Structure formats: structure tokens, C-alpha cells
Coordinates of C-alpha atoms in Angstrom, one line a residue:
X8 CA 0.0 0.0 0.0
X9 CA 1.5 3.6 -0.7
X10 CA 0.1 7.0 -0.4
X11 CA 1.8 10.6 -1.2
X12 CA 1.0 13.3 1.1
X13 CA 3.2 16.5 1.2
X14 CA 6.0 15.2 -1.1
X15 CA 6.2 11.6 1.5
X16 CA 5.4 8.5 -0.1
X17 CA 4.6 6.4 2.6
X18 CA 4.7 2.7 2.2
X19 CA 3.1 -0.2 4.2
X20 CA 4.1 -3.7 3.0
X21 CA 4.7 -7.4 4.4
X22 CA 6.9 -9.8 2.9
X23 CA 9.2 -7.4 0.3
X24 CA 12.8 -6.7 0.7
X25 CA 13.3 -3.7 -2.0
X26 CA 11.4 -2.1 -4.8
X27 CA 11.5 0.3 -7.4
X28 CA 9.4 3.9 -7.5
X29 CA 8.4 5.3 -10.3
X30 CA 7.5 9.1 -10.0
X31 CA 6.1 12.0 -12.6
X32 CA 5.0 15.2 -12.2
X33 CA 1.4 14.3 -11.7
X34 CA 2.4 11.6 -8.8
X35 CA 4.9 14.6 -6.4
X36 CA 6.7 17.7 -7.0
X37 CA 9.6 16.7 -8.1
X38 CA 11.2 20.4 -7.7
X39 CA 10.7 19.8 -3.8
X40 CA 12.2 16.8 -1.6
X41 CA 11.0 13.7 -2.0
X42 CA 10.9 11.5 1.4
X43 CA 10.0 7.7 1.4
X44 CA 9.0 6.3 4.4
X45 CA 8.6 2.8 4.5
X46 CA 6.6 0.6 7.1
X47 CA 7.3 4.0 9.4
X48 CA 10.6 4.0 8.9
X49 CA 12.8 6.8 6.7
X50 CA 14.3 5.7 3.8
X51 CA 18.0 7.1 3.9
X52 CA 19.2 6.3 0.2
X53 CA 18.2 5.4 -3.4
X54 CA 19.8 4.8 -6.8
X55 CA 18.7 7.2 -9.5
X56 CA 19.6 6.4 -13.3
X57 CA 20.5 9.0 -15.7
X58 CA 20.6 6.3 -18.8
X59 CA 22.6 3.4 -18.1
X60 CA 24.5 4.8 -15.1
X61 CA 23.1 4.4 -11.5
X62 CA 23.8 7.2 -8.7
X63 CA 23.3 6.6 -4.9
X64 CA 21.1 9.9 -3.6
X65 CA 20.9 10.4 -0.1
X66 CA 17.1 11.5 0.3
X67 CA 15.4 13.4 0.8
X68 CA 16.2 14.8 -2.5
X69 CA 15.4 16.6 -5.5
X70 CA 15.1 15.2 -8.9
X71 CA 16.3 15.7 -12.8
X72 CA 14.2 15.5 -15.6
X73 CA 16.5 13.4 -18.4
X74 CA 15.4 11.8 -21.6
X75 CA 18.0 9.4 -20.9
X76 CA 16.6 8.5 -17.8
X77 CA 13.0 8.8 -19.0
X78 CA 13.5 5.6 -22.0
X79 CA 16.9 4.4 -20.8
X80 CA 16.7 2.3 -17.6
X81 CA 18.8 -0.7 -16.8
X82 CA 16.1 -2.2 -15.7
X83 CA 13.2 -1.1 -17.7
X84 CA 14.2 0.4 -21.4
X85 CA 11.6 2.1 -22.9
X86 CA 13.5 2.4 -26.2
X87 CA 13.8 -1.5 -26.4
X88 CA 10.7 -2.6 -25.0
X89 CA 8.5 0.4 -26.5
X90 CA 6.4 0.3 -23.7
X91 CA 5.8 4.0 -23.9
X92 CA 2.8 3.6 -21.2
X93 CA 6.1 3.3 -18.7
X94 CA 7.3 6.6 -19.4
X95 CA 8.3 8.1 -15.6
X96 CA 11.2 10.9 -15.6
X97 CA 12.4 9.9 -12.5
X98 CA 12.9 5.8 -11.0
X99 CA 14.0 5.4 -7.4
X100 CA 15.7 2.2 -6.9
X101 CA 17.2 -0.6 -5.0
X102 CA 15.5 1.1 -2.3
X103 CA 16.2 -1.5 0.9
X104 CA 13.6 -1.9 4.0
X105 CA 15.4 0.6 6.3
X106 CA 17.5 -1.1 9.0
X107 CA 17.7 -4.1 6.9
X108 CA 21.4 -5.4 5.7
X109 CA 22.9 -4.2 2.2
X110 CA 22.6 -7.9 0.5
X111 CA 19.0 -7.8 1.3
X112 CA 17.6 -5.1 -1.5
X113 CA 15.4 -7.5 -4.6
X114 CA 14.4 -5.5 -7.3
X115 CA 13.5 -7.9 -9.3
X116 CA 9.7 -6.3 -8.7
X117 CA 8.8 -3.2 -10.3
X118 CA 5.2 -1.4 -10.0
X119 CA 4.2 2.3 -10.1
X120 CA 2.6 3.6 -7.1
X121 CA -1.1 4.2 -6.7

């Protein structure tokens, strides 16, 4: 379950490690700081992608715009797939349950938020 109020996207789950957020304009205000909480705990970092390269942030944070990072993800690549219903100018990722160890992230699982 995940719900945005006030640039926070707060997220309740059982049973997953890590996950993937994908975020427009129309989701959070991207000009101000994003926060993630997760299970009511502060997430303290995230791995952006500005095309094929992956940056550790330190949230909460601010976020780019690129076309490279709009249709170029590692994980999702919207040129190659042509899945253009995908298109999200920013992806936070390997986000790990806070407190959890570094191994444990899986982001093999990728969903939009509500």
C-alpha cells in the first residue's frame, strides 16, 4: 500500500525486501524533496539512473528531468521494449527496508505507485 501526502510517499508492505518507485510530475513535485518512508521507517538512500548509469542519492532529494533516464533504464528500457505507457522521468531504486542489511535489497519487482 503507498500514499503521497506532502512530497512523503509512505509505504506499508509485508513480505518485500526492496522495490523500485516510479515518479512524474502528476504523482509529487519533483522540484521539492522527495521523502520515502517505508513501514514508518525513513528511507535514507536510493539509486537514481540518468541512462545506463546508476547514482546513490541520499534522500530526501530533488530530482532531474532526463530523456535518458526517461527511456533508458537498466532495468526497464523504454526504447527497447517500446512500452511507452512506462514513461516516468524519475525511478527510485534498489531502495532496501530501512534497518535491513545491504545484500538484502530484490528489485526484481517493479510497480508504479497508486
Amino acid at each position: 500500500e503507498a500514499e503521497i501526502v506532502e512530497n512523503v510517499i509512505d509505504l506499508r508492505t509485508t513480505g518485500i525486501r526492496g522495490i523500485s518507485i516510479f515518479l512524474n510530475d502528476s504523482l509529487i513535485d519533483l522540484d521539492r524533496d522527495v521523502r520515502v518512508v517505508w513501514n514508518g521507517k525513513p528511507v535514507e538512500r536510493c539509486s537514481i539512473e540518468g541512462g545506463r548509469d546508476g547514482t546513490v542519492v541520499r534522500l530526501p532529494a530533488t530530482f532531474a528531468r532526463t530523456l535518458d533516464g526517461m527511456f533508458d533504464r537498466r532495468l526497464l528500457s523504454i526504447r527497447q521494449s517500446r512500452m511507452y505507457g512506462w514513461i516516468f522521468p524519475v525511478a527510485l531504486e534498489q531502495i532496501g527496508i530501512p534497518g535491513a542489511s545491504t545484500n538484502s535489497t530484490d528489485t526484481t519487482r517493479t510497480a508504479p505507485p497508486k
